[in-house]
């Protein structure tokens, strides 16, 4: 009960801080807006109905943007903001444990990311009869979790919000751009299959083209491996300096 | 450990690579006592607080807080102590009320206590205001309110009035004395000697990581009052400072008999002078 209280308090603090930070909240709004605007523009150009390839492109864009902007930036910047405003140490000297802070910090971004993934799926125009909802939710949850852990790594390394954005860019370049441009290059498409963002966009692209989804061993391995690696990197950095270097 | 000794530092040293930040620190804090740790910037005050509160590990020596070795304490210790540093931040986007209620949830403190503390720091009227809109003095009062919300047994204050205007500093002093009356022990670091004299039951003068002198402010001032002097204002508006000597005693006695003295004060040294005398160093007097 005591742990739940503390966890709820951290999650509530994060919810208030993130939802009132315009620079952070622009991410999910931008994701939905981009997909919606692109859908209208693609529709105009293709005379109304979107081809499965265009729907796949929309899904690819929305999901990649969501996982990277909302994961790396939202989680990382929120921690960096706490360091900048000197509230992180206050929280850590109020009996909150490192684990409680970790979980409390990712609850809101994790839920939001999954909601945005569903919204992107709904507004993309994909036929829901072709979507394996359970599989999508499961892979979306796994990818969102990896993204949140990577965001925690960004937050751990960043000194301030500006610094968090700078650290996020190389990660975004790899995890957002490669799946996004996977449709344009065979090589990029191949690499994309080894990224957690690529696993989800590939799955969503399959829904758009009416290909029934079956779990592949490679997809599961990629998701588990990247989750484990990101957690290990986080723990290694956390053990060195905690959340904030003295 | 004696029952009313809440904090016991024994031979504490701290080395940062090549620099020795703390050297053989020995001190205790008793229940209901305000202990001042005085010294210039860089003398090791904050390092001491960080060691005691488990944020930093000492190189050698033993530190016990509430009977537990600081090496063995975990996050639950923060349910029994309060920490305020000059860099303690607030959640600017939250209201004053939310800033306290979130921590009340962490410490399982009832809502009534939040109201009580807000009244105590005179911020109840501002409870719906975003904390980012508070003045510097109000912000510091909010930080203090948060630190005492769970009625800690020991309150650590690192330069609590640094950079505040005199009236806000006075209101914070008043609050600290009230907390002491309630039985709270306070570990205060400051380089403001006037503040220390006013608030502290005992002070430790810290210089280059070492305690140069320790005792009550009065004791220390009297101990270093070696050249006794008296400051007199005579009725003819003449001001004189006389050293203690048989001739001067006779002179003062004569003036007294003739009722020529308007006022007379003994000139024992201030804590600031004691510090200068003990360490031969300046405290950054611009801040005093």
Short mmCIF file of C-alpha atoms in Angstrom, two decimals:
data_model
loop_
_atom_site.label_atom_id
_atom_site.label_comp_id
_atom_site.label_asym_id
_atom_site.label_seq_id
_atom_site.Cartn_x
_atom_site.Cartn_y
_atom_site.Cartn_z
CA UNK A 1 0.00 0.00 0.00
CA UNK A 2 2.83 2.29 0.98
CA UNK A 3 4.63 1.56 -2.31
CA UNK A 4 1.46 2.15 -4.30
CA UNK A 5 1.02 5.54 -2.59
CA UNK A 6 4.55 6.60 -3.50
CA UNK A 7 4.26 5.28 -7.03
CA UNK A 8 0.96 7.11 -7.52
CA UNK A 9 2.51 10.32 -6.19
CA UNK A 10 5.46 10.13 -8.61
CA UNK A 11 3.15 9.24 -11.53
CA UNK A 12 0.86 12.15 -10.62
CA UNK A 13 3.79 14.57 -10.42
CA UNK A 14 5.00 13.37 -13.82
CA UNK A 15 1.50 13.63 -15.30
CA UNK A 16 1.15 17.25 -14.15
CA UNK A 17 4.68 18.25 -15.20
CA UNK A 18 4.56 16.57 -18.62
CA UNK A 19 1.02 17.56 -19.52
CA UNK A 20 1.77 21.21 -18.71
CA UNK A 21 5.05 21.28 -20.62
CA UNK A 22 4.19 22.57 -24.11
CA UNK A 23 7.60 21.64 -25.51
CA UNK A 24 6.98 18.01 -24.57
CA UNK A 25 3.26 17.78 -25.35
CA UNK A 26 3.81 19.07 -28.87
CA UNK A 27 5.14 15.53 -29.68
CA UNK A 28 1.90 13.52 -29.46
CA UNK A 29 -0.14 16.39 -30.91
CA UNK A 30 2.29 16.67 -33.84
CA UNK A 31 2.16 12.91 -34.43
CA UNK A 32 -1.62 12.80 -34.71
CA UNK A 33 -1.73 16.05 -36.72
CA UNK A 34 0.93 14.82 -39.17
CA UNK A 35 -0.89 11.55 -39.84
CA UNK A 36 -4.21 13.33 -40.25
CA UNK A 37 -2.82 16.03 -42.59
CA UNK A 38 -0.85 13.50 -44.65
CA UNK A 39 -3.97 11.35 -44.95
CA UNK A 40 -5.88 14.35 -46.38
CA UNK A 41 -3.01 15.26 -48.74
CA UNK A 42 -2.48 11.67 -49.92
CA UNK A 43 -6.26 11.42 -50.42
CA UNK A 44 -6.33 14.55 -52.58
CA UNK A 45 -3.41 13.32 -54.66
CA UNK A 46 -4.80 9.83 -55.15
CA UNK A 47 -8.34 10.95 -55.90
CA UNK A 48 -10.05 9.90 -52.66
CA UNK A 49 -9.21 6.32 -51.67
CA UNK A 50 -5.78 5.55 -50.21
CA UNK A 51 -3.86 2.61 -51.60
CA UNK A 52 -2.62 0.02 -49.05
CA UNK A 53 0.93 1.33 -49.63
CA UNK A 54 -0.11 4.90 -48.69
CA UNK A 55 -1.93 3.65 -45.59
CA UNK A 56 1.21 1.70 -44.72
CA UNK A 57 3.27 4.89 -45.14
CA UNK A 58 0.89 6.79 -42.85
CA UNK A 59 1.12 4.10 -40.19
CA UNK A 60 4.88 4.00 -40.54
CA UNK A 61 5.13 7.77 -40.09
CA UNK A 62 2.76 7.97 -37.14
CA UNK A 63 4.11 5.01 -35.20
CA UNK A 64 7.79 5.93 -35.69
CA UNK A 65 7.16 9.54 -34.71
CA UNK A 66 5.13 8.46 -31.69
CA UNK A 67 7.62 5.92 -30.36
CA UNK A 68 10.57 8.28 -30.70
CA UNK A 69 9.14 11.74 -29.99
CA UNK A 70 6.99 10.62 -27.10
CA UNK A 71 9.34 8.04 -25.70
CA UNK A 72 12.84 9.48 -25.86
CA UNK A 73 11.83 13.13 -25.65
CA UNK A 74 8.92 12.91 -23.23
CA UNK A 75 10.60 10.67 -20.67
CA UNK A 76 14.11 12.08 -21.09
CA UNK A 77 13.13 15.75 -21.07
CA UNK A 78 10.88 15.29 -18.04
CA UNK A 79 13.80 13.92 -16.00
CA UNK A 80 16.12 16.61 -17.33
CA UNK A 81 13.58 19.25 -16.31
CA UNK A 82 13.63 17.86 -12.76
CA UNK A 83 17.42 18.14 -12.70
CA UNK A 84 17.28 21.67 -14.08
CA UNK A 85 14.68 22.81 -11.53
CA UNK A 86 16.37 20.92 -8.64
CA UNK A 87 13.28 18.86 -7.84
CA UNK A 88 14.82 15.46 -8.61
CA UNK A 89 17.01 15.54 -5.49
CA UNK A 90 14.03 16.71 -3.43
CA UNK A 91 12.05 13.70 -4.61
CA UNK A 92 14.95 11.32 -4.04
CA UNK A 93 15.38 12.64 -0.48
CA UNK A 94 11.72 12.12 0.32
CA UNK A 95 11.93 8.31 0.65
CA UNK A 96 11.13 7.56 -3.01
CA UNK A 97 13.27 4.64 -4.19
CA UNK A 98 15.02 4.51 -7.56
CA UNK A 99 12.62 1.81 -8.73
CA UNK A 100 9.54 3.78 -7.66
CA UNK A 101 10.86 6.81 -9.53
CA UNK A 102 11.58 4.68 -12.60
CA UNK A 103 8.12 3.13 -12.77
CA UNK A 104 6.33 6.35 -11.78
CA UNK A 105 8.18 8.23 -14.51
CA UNK A 106 7.19 5.95 -17.35
CA UNK A 107 3.54 5.20 -16.52
CA UNK A 108 2.06 8.30 -18.15
CA UNK A 109 4.29 8.31 -21.29
CA UNK A 110 3.74 4.56 -21.70
CA UNK A 111 -0.05 4.86 -21.57
CA UNK A 112 -0.04 7.94 -23.81
CA UNK A 113 2.20 6.24 -26.40
CA UNK A 114 -0.12 3.26 -26.63
CA UNK A 115 -3.17 5.50 -26.94
CA UNK A 116 -1.50 7.49 -29.75
CA UNK A 117 -0.55 4.25 -31.54
CA UNK A 118 -4.22 3.22 -31.46
CA UNK A 119 -5.33 6.69 -32.60
CA UNK A 120 -2.83 6.56 -35.48
CA UNK A 121 -4.15 3.13 -36.43
CA UNK A 122 -7.74 4.40 -36.39
CA UNK A 123 -7.20 7.60 -38.36
CA UNK A 124 -4.88 6.02 -40.94
CA UNK A 125 -7.89 4.47 -42.65
CA UNK A 126 -6.74 0.86 -42.31
CA UNK A 127 -9.61 -1.62 -42.40
CA UNK A 128 -10.05 -2.84 -38.83
CA UNK A 129 -11.11 -6.25 -40.08
CA UNK A 130 -7.50 -6.69 -41.24
CA UNK A 131 -6.04 -5.72 -37.87
CA UNK A 132 -5.07 -8.28 -35.29
CA UNK A 133 -5.84 -6.00 -32.32
CA UNK A 134 -4.39 -8.21 -29.60
CA UNK A 135 -1.10 -8.66 -31.43
CA UNK A 136 -0.92 -4.95 -32.20
CA UNK A 137 -1.54 -3.98 -28.58
CA UNK A 138 1.05 -6.46 -27.36
CA UNK A 139 3.80 -5.33 -29.76
CA UNK A 140 2.84 -1.67 -29.24
CA UNK A 141 3.20 -2.15 -25.46
CA UNK A 142 6.60 -3.83 -25.83
CA UNK A 143 7.89 -1.14 -28.22
CA UNK A 144 6.55 1.65 -25.98
CA UNK A 145 8.26 0.11 -22.98
CA UNK A 146 11.61 -0.05 -24.79
CA UNK A 147 11.17 3.54 -25.90
CA UNK A 148 10.43 4.61 -22.30
CA UNK A 149 13.54 2.83 -20.97
CA UNK A 150 15.64 4.54 -23.65
CA UNK A 151 14.02 7.82 -22.59
CA UNK A 152 15.14 7.08 -19.02
CA UNK A 153 18.69 6.59 -20.32
CA UNK A 154 18.46 9.96 -22.08
CA UNK A 155 17.23 11.53 -18.83
CA UNK A 156 20.03 9.92 -16.85
CA UNK A 157 22.69 11.31 -19.17
CA UNK A 158 21.16 14.78 -19.72
CA UNK A 159 22.01 17.77 -17.56
CA UNK A 160 19.12 19.92 -18.77
CA UNK A 161 16.21 19.89 -21.21
CA UNK A 162 18.26 21.22 -24.13
CA UNK A 163 20.87 18.54 -23.47
CA UNK A 164 18.14 15.86 -23.38
CA UNK A 165 16.95 16.90 -26.83
CA UNK A 166 20.51 16.80 -28.17
CA UNK A 167 21.09 13.31 -26.77
CA UNK A 168 17.76 12.15 -28.24
CA UNK A 169 18.59 13.18 -31.82
CA UNK A 170 21.02 10.35 -32.67
CA UNK A 171 18.57 7.83 -31.19
CA UNK A 172 15.74 9.35 -33.19
CA UNK A 173 17.87 9.28 -36.31
CA UNK A 174 18.33 5.53 -35.97
CA UNK A 175 15.01 4.39 -34.53
CA UNK A 176 12.70 6.81 -36.36
CA UNK A 177 14.36 7.50 -39.70
CA UNK A 178 15.33 3.93 -40.64
CA UNK A 179 11.80 2.44 -40.36
CA UNK A 180 10.35 5.63 -41.90
CA UNK A 181 12.51 5.35 -45.04
CA UNK A 182 12.43 1.54 -45.06
CA UNK A 183 9.89 1.64 -47.89
CA UNK A 184 12.35 3.52 -50.09
CA UNK A 185 15.39 1.26 -49.72
CA UNK A 186 15.71 -2.49 -49.46
CA UNK A 187 18.79 -2.16 -47.21
CA UNK A 188 17.05 0.20 -44.80
CA UNK A 189 14.03 -2.08 -44.79
CA UNK A 190 16.27 -4.99 -43.84
CA UNK A 191 17.96 -3.00 -41.02
CA UNK A 192 14.54 -1.81 -39.85
CA UNK A 193 13.63 -5.41 -39.08
CA UNK A 194 16.24 -5.36 -36.31
CA UNK A 195 14.77 -2.27 -34.60
CA UNK A 196 11.87 -2.29 -32.14
CA UNK A 197 10.27 0.58 -34.03
CA UNK A 198 10.70 -1.40 -37.25
CA UNK A 199 8.94 -4.45 -35.80
CA UNK A 200 5.82 -2.42 -35.03
CA UNK A 201 5.78 -0.44 -38.29
CA UNK A 202 6.31 -3.66 -40.27
CA UNK A 203 3.37 -5.21 -38.46
CA UNK A 204 1.13 -2.19 -39.06
CA UNK A 205 2.24 -2.04 -42.72
CA UNK A 206 1.17 -5.68 -43.04
CA UNK A 207 -2.30 -4.82 -41.67
CA UNK A 208 -2.58 -2.06 -44.30
CA UNK A 209 -1.75 -4.49 -47.09
CA UNK A 210 -4.11 -7.15 -45.75
CA UNK A 211 -1.37 -9.60 -44.73
CA UNK A 212 -2.46 -11.56 -41.63
CA UNK A 213 0.06 -11.19 -38.82
CA UNK A 214 1.86 -14.12 -37.30
CA UNK A 215 4.52 -13.72 -34.61
CA UNK A 216 7.97 -14.24 -36.09
CA UNK A 217 10.88 -15.48 -34.01
CA UNK A 218 13.03 -12.55 -35.20
CA UNK A 219 10.43 -9.96 -34.09
CA UNK A 220 10.16 -11.48 -30.64
CA UNK A 221 13.94 -11.76 -30.34
CA UNK A 222 14.44 -8.13 -31.40
CA UNK A 223 11.88 -6.86 -28.89
CA UNK A 224 13.24 -8.92 -26.00
CA UNK A 225 16.88 -8.23 -26.84
CA UNK A 226 16.40 -4.47 -27.16
CA UNK A 227 14.39 -4.33 -23.96
CA UNK A 228 17.06 -6.28 -22.08
CA UNK A 229 19.92 -4.22 -23.57
CA UNK A 230 18.24 -0.91 -22.76
CA UNK A 231 17.52 -2.04 -19.18
CA UNK A 232 21.14 -3.18 -18.75
CA UNK A 233 22.49 0.13 -20.09
CA UNK A 234 20.15 1.99 -17.78
CA UNK A 235 21.24 -0.05 -14.74
CA UNK A 236 24.91 0.37 -15.60
CA UNK A 237 24.55 4.15 -15.82
CA UNK A 238 22.32 4.29 -12.74
CA UNK A 239 24.79 2.34 -10.63
CA UNK A 240 27.56 4.73 -11.61
CA UNK A 241 25.92 8.01 -10.59
CA UNK A 242 22.30 7.39 -9.64
CA UNK A 243 19.80 9.69 -11.30
CA UNK A 244 21.97 12.74 -10.68
CA UNK A 245 25.72 13.07 -10.55
CA UNK A 246 27.04 14.76 -7.38
CA UNK B 1 24.20 5.93 21.88
CA UNK B 2 22.60 8.21 24.44
CA UNK B 3 18.83 8.29 23.98
CA UNK B 4 18.60 11.99 23.22
CA UNK B 5 21.59 11.99 20.86
CA UNK B 6 20.02 11.88 17.41
CA UNK B 7 23.17 12.36 15.41
CA UNK B 8 26.68 11.26 16.18
CA UNK B 9 29.63 11.91 13.88
CA UNK B 10 32.85 10.24 14.90
CA UNK B 11 36.17 10.87 13.10
CA UNK B 12 34.48 11.55 9.76
CA UNK B 13 36.78 12.28 6.83
CA UNK B 14 36.01 12.67 3.17
CA UNK B 15 38.50 12.67 0.32
CA UNK B 16 37.66 13.73 -3.25
CA UNK B 17 40.47 12.32 -5.39
CA UNK B 18 43.42 14.36 -4.09
CA UNK B 19 41.49 16.91 -2.02
CA UNK B 20 40.64 16.21 1.62
CA UNK B 21 37.24 17.86 2.05
CA UNK B 22 36.54 16.80 5.66
CA UNK B 23 39.11 16.01 8.33
CA UNK B 24 38.24 14.15 11.50
CA UNK B 25 34.82 15.63 12.19
CA UNK B 26 33.38 14.79 15.62
CA UNK B 27 30.03 16.22 16.66
CA UNK B 28 26.67 15.26 18.15
CA UNK B 29 23.15 16.65 17.84
CA UNK B 30 20.71 16.31 20.70
CA UNK B 31 16.93 16.26 20.74
CA UNK B 32 15.40 19.73 20.49
CA UNK B 33 18.75 21.35 19.78
CA UNK B 34 19.78 23.69 16.97
CA UNK B 35 23.33 22.94 15.93
CA UNK B 36 25.05 25.43 13.64
CA UNK B 37 27.76 24.36 11.23
CA UNK B 38 29.51 27.57 10.33
CA UNK B 39 32.12 28.21 7.76
CA UNK B 40 32.90 29.90 4.48
CA UNK B 41 31.90 28.43 1.09
CA UNK B 42 33.90 25.30 0.36
CA UNK B 43 34.63 24.51 4.00
CA UNK B 44 32.74 21.19 3.85
CA UNK B 45 29.31 22.09 5.26
CA UNK B 46 27.25 20.63 2.41
CA UNK B 47 29.51 17.57 2.20
CA UNK B 48 28.79 16.90 5.88
CA UNK B 49 25.02 17.08 5.34
CA UNK B 50 25.28 14.78 2.33
CA UNK B 51 27.23 12.21 4.35
CA UNK B 52 24.79 12.32 7.25
CA UNK B 53 21.75 12.00 4.98
CA UNK B 54 23.22 9.08 3.06
CA UNK B 55 23.69 10.97 -0.22
CA UNK B 56 27.46 10.59 -0.03
CA UNK B 57 29.75 7.98 1.53
CA UNK B 58 32.51 9.12 3.93
CA UNK B 59 36.09 7.98 3.32
CA UNK B 60 36.57 7.07 6.97
CA UNK B 61 34.88 7.42 10.34
CA UNK B 62 31.40 6.58 11.56
CA UNK B 63 28.21 8.59 11.24
CA UNK B 64 25.09 7.52 13.09
CA UNK B 65 21.70 9.04 12.47
CA UNK B 66 18.79 8.15 14.76
CA UNK B 67 20.87 5.24 16.03
CA UNK B 68 21.64 3.76 12.61
CA UNK B 69 24.99 3.85 10.85
CA UNK B 70 24.58 5.99 7.69
CA UNK B 71 26.25 3.20 5.72
CA UNK B 72 23.23 1.01 6.48
CA UNK B 73 20.43 3.52 6.00
CA UNK B 74 18.00 3.25 3.11
CA UNK B 75 15.41 5.57 1.57
CA UNK B 76 13.08 5.08 4.55
CA UNK B 77 15.35 7.38 6.61
CA UNK B 78 13.85 10.31 4.68
CA UNK B 79 10.54 9.61 6.41
CA UNK B 80 12.19 10.65 9.68
CA UNK B 81 14.31 13.57 8.51
CA UNK B 82 13.74 16.69 6.44
CA UNK B 83 16.30 18.19 4.09
CA UNK B 84 16.40 21.76 2.77
CA UNK B 85 19.31 22.90 0.65
CA UNK B 86 19.84 26.28 -0.97
CA UNK B 87 19.04 24.48 -4.23
CA UNK B 88 15.87 22.69 -3.13
CA UNK B 89 13.48 23.19 -5.99
CA UNK B 90 9.71 23.34 -6.24
CA UNK B 91 7.36 22.14 -8.95
CA UNK B 92 6.67 25.48 -10.60
CA UNK B 93 3.78 24.28 -12.73
CA UNK B 94 1.93 22.89 -9.72
CA UNK B 95 -0.01 24.99 -7.26
CA UNK B 96 1.33 25.60 -3.77
CA UNK B 97 -1.25 23.13 -2.46
CA UNK B 98 -0.27 20.44 -5.00
CA UNK B 99 3.41 20.90 -4.14
CA UNK B 100 2.63 19.88 -0.58
CA UNK B 101 -0.15 17.38 -1.18
CA UNK B 102 2.07 15.24 -3.44
CA UNK B 103 4.63 14.90 -0.65
CA UNK B 104 1.82 14.38 1.87
CA UNK B 105 0.83 11.36 -0.21
CA UNK B 106 4.42 10.06 -0.20
CA UNK B 107 4.68 10.41 3.58
CA UNK B 108 1.03 9.44 4.28
CA UNK B 109 0.38 12.77 5.95
CA UNK B 110 -3.31 13.76 6.43
CA UNK B 111 -4.76 16.71 4.51
CA UNK B 112 -5.26 18.66 7.74
CA UNK B 113 -1.49 18.72 8.28
CA UNK B 114 -1.02 20.32 4.83
CA UNK B 115 -3.44 23.07 5.85
CA UNK B 116 -1.69 23.46 9.23
CA UNK B 117 1.75 23.86 7.65
CA UNK B 118 0.44 26.30 5.03
CA UNK B 119 -0.97 28.45 7.83
CA UNK B 120 2.32 28.16 9.72
CA UNK B 121 4.35 29.52 6.78
CA UNK B 122 1.63 32.03 5.95
CA UNK B 123 1.02 30.65 2.47
CA UNK B 124 -2.54 29.40 2.96
CA UNK B 125 -3.90 32.40 1.07
CA UNK B 126 -1.65 31.51 -1.86
CA UNK B 127 -2.49 27.79 -1.93
CA UNK B 128 -4.18 27.93 -5.34
CA UNK B 129 -1.36 29.95 -6.92
CA UNK B 130 1.12 28.22 -9.27
CA UNK B 131 4.30 27.82 -7.23
CA UNK B 132 6.32 29.38 -10.06
CA UNK B 133 4.54 32.70 -9.39
CA UNK B 134 5.70 32.94 -5.75
CA UNK B 135 8.36 35.44 -4.67
CA UNK B 136 11.78 34.13 -3.60
CA UNK B 137 10.89 34.46 0.08
CA UNK B 138 7.55 32.70 -0.38
CA UNK B 139 9.29 29.95 -2.36
CA UNK B 140 11.75 29.36 0.46
CA UNK B 141 8.86 29.21 2.95
CA UNK B 142 7.18 26.62 0.73
CA UNK B 143 10.40 24.58 0.63
CA UNK B 144 10.58 24.73 4.41
CA UNK B 145 6.90 23.79 4.74
CA UNK B 146 7.50 20.73 2.57
CA UNK B 147 10.51 19.70 4.66
CA UNK B 148 8.55 19.78 7.93
CA UNK B 149 5.29 18.39 6.56
CA UNK B 150 5.94 14.90 7.95
CA UNK B 151 7.19 16.25 11.32
CA UNK B 152 10.76 14.97 10.91
CA UNK B 153 12.86 14.29 13.99
CA UNK B 154 15.85 16.06 12.47
CA UNK B 155 15.70 18.94 10.01
CA UNK B 156 18.77 19.61 7.89
CA UNK B 157 19.00 23.15 6.62
CA UNK B 158 21.76 24.08 4.21
CA UNK B 159 22.01 27.88 4.01
CA UNK B 160 18.22 28.34 4.43
CA UNK B 161 18.20 32.13 4.33
CA UNK B 162 20.93 32.64 1.75
CA UNK B 163 19.95 35.48 -0.58
CA UNK B 164 16.70 36.29 1.21
CA UNK B 165 15.59 39.76 2.25
CA UNK B 166 15.87 40.52 6.00
CA UNK B 167 12.14 40.36 6.74
CA UNK B 168 11.78 36.92 5.11
CA UNK B 169 14.90 35.74 6.94
CA UNK B 170 13.36 36.91 10.22
CA UNK B 171 10.12 35.03 9.51
CA UNK B 172 12.12 31.88 8.75
CA UNK B 173 14.10 32.31 11.98
CA UNK B 174 10.82 32.61 13.88
CA UNK B 175 9.56 29.41 12.32
CA UNK B 176 12.77 27.53 13.15
CA UNK B 177 12.55 28.58 16.78
CA UNK B 178 8.92 27.39 16.87
CA UNK B 179 10.00 24.01 15.44
CA UNK B 180 12.69 23.77 18.08
CA UNK B 181 10.06 24.45 20.74
CA UNK B 182 8.08 21.52 19.32
CA UNK B 183 11.10 19.29 19.98
CA UNK B 184 12.58 19.10 16.48
CA UNK B 185 16.37 18.96 16.21
CA UNK B 186 17.86 21.22 13.58
CA UNK B 187 21.23 20.88 11.87
CA UNK B 188 21.87 24.25 10.28
CA UNK B 189 24.71 25.22 8.00
CA UNK B 190 25.30 28.88 7.39
CA UNK B 191 28.00 31.44 6.89
CA UNK B 192 25.82 34.06 8.50
CA UNK B 193 27.25 34.50 12.01
CA UNK B 194 24.44 36.76 13.16
CA UNK B 195 21.91 34.08 12.22
CA UNK B 196 23.92 31.44 14.06
CA UNK B 197 24.20 33.56 17.21
CA UNK B 198 20.47 34.17 17.19
CA UNK B 199 19.33 30.60 16.52
CA UNK B 200 21.92 28.06 17.58
CA UNK B 201 22.33 26.35 20.93
CA UNK B 202 25.77 25.19 19.81
CA UNK B 203 27.95 26.07 16.86
CA UNK B 204 30.88 24.30 15.22
CA UNK B 205 33.27 26.55 13.34
CA UNK B 206 34.34 24.68 10.24
CA UNK B 207 37.41 25.74 8.36
CA UNK B 208 39.13 23.84 5.55
CA UNK B 209 37.20 20.69 6.40
CA UNK B 210 38.09 20.72 10.10
CA UNK B 211 36.15 21.81 13.18
CA UNK B 212 38.26 24.62 14.53
CA UNK B 213 36.07 25.33 17.58
CA UNK B 214 32.78 24.13 19.04
CA UNK B 215 30.49 25.39 21.81
CA UNK B 216 27.54 27.66 22.48
CA UNK B 217 27.83 31.08 20.79
CA UNK B 218 27.98 32.76 24.22
CA UNK B 219 30.65 30.37 25.50
CA UNK B 220 32.82 30.93 22.43
CA UNK B 221 32.45 34.70 22.55
CA UNK B 222 33.43 34.76 26.23
CA UNK B 223 36.28 32.28 25.73
CA UNK B 224 37.89 34.54 23.15
CA UNK B 225 37.22 37.73 25.06
CA UNK B 226 40.87 38.01 26.06
CA UNK B 227 41.32 41.79 25.92
CA UNK B 228 38.30 42.97 27.82
CA UNK B 229 37.06 46.35 26.66
CA UNK B 230 34.12 48.63 27.44
CA UNK B 231 32.36 50.95 25.08
CA UNK B 232 30.93 54.08 26.74
CA UNK B 233 28.78 56.93 25.54
CA UNK B 234 29.06 59.97 27.78
CA UNK B 235 26.47 62.70 28.27
CA UNK B 236 28.67 65.13 26.34
CA UNK B 237 28.21 62.71 23.33
CA UNK B 238 31.83 61.61 23.55
CA UNK B 239 32.32 57.89 22.71
CA UNK B 240 35.20 56.06 24.36
CA UNK B 241 36.49 52.49 24.32
CA UNK B 242 38.48 51.56 27.41
CA UNK B 243 40.50 48.43 28.08
CA UNK B 244 40.16 46.73 31.45
CA UNK B 245 42.85 48.13 33.71
CA UNK B 246 42.91 49.48 37.30
CA UNK B 247 43.17 53.08 35.98
CA UNK B 248 40.24 52.65 33.56
CA UNK B 249 38.11 50.96 36.23
CA UNK B 250 38.71 53.92 38.48
CA UNK B 251 37.88 56.30 35.63
CA UNK B 252 34.61 54.50 34.84
CA UNK B 253 33.72 54.41 38.52
CA UNK B 254 34.29 58.16 38.78
CA UNK B 255 32.14 58.86 35.69
CA UNK B 256 29.42 56.68 37.18
CA UNK B 257 29.49 58.55 40.45
CA UNK B 258 29.20 61.86 38.61
CA UNK B 259 26.43 60.38 36.39
CA UNK B 260 28.34 61.23 33.22
CA UNK B 261 27.68 57.93 31.47
CA UNK B 262 24.72 57.68 29.07
CA UNK B 263 25.34 54.00 28.24
CA UNK B 264 28.00 51.33 28.72
CA UNK B 265 28.59 48.03 26.87
CA UNK B 266 31.12 45.26 27.28
CA UNK B 267 32.98 44.56 24.00
CA UNK B 268 33.16 40.77 23.87
CA UNK B 269 33.90 39.55 20.34
CA UNK B 270 31.14 38.52 17.94
CA UNK B 271 31.15 35.00 16.48
CA UNK B 272 32.56 36.53 13.33
CA UNK B 273 35.55 37.88 15.27
CA UNK B 274 35.96 34.54 17.05
CA UNK B 275 36.01 32.79 13.69
CA UNK B 276 38.64 35.20 12.37
CA UNK B 277 40.70 34.74 15.51
CA UNK B 278 40.45 30.94 15.48
CA UNK B 279 41.08 30.41 11.79
CA UNK B 280 42.85 33.57 10.76
CA UNK B 281 40.61 33.56 7.71
CA UNK B 282 37.75 35.57 6.31
CA UNK B 283 34.22 34.19 6.00
CA UNK B 284 33.25 35.98 2.84
CA UNK B 285 32.14 38.88 4.96
CA UNK B 286 30.23 40.49 2.13
CA UNK B 287 27.52 37.92 2.75
CA UNK B 288 27.17 38.65 6.43
#
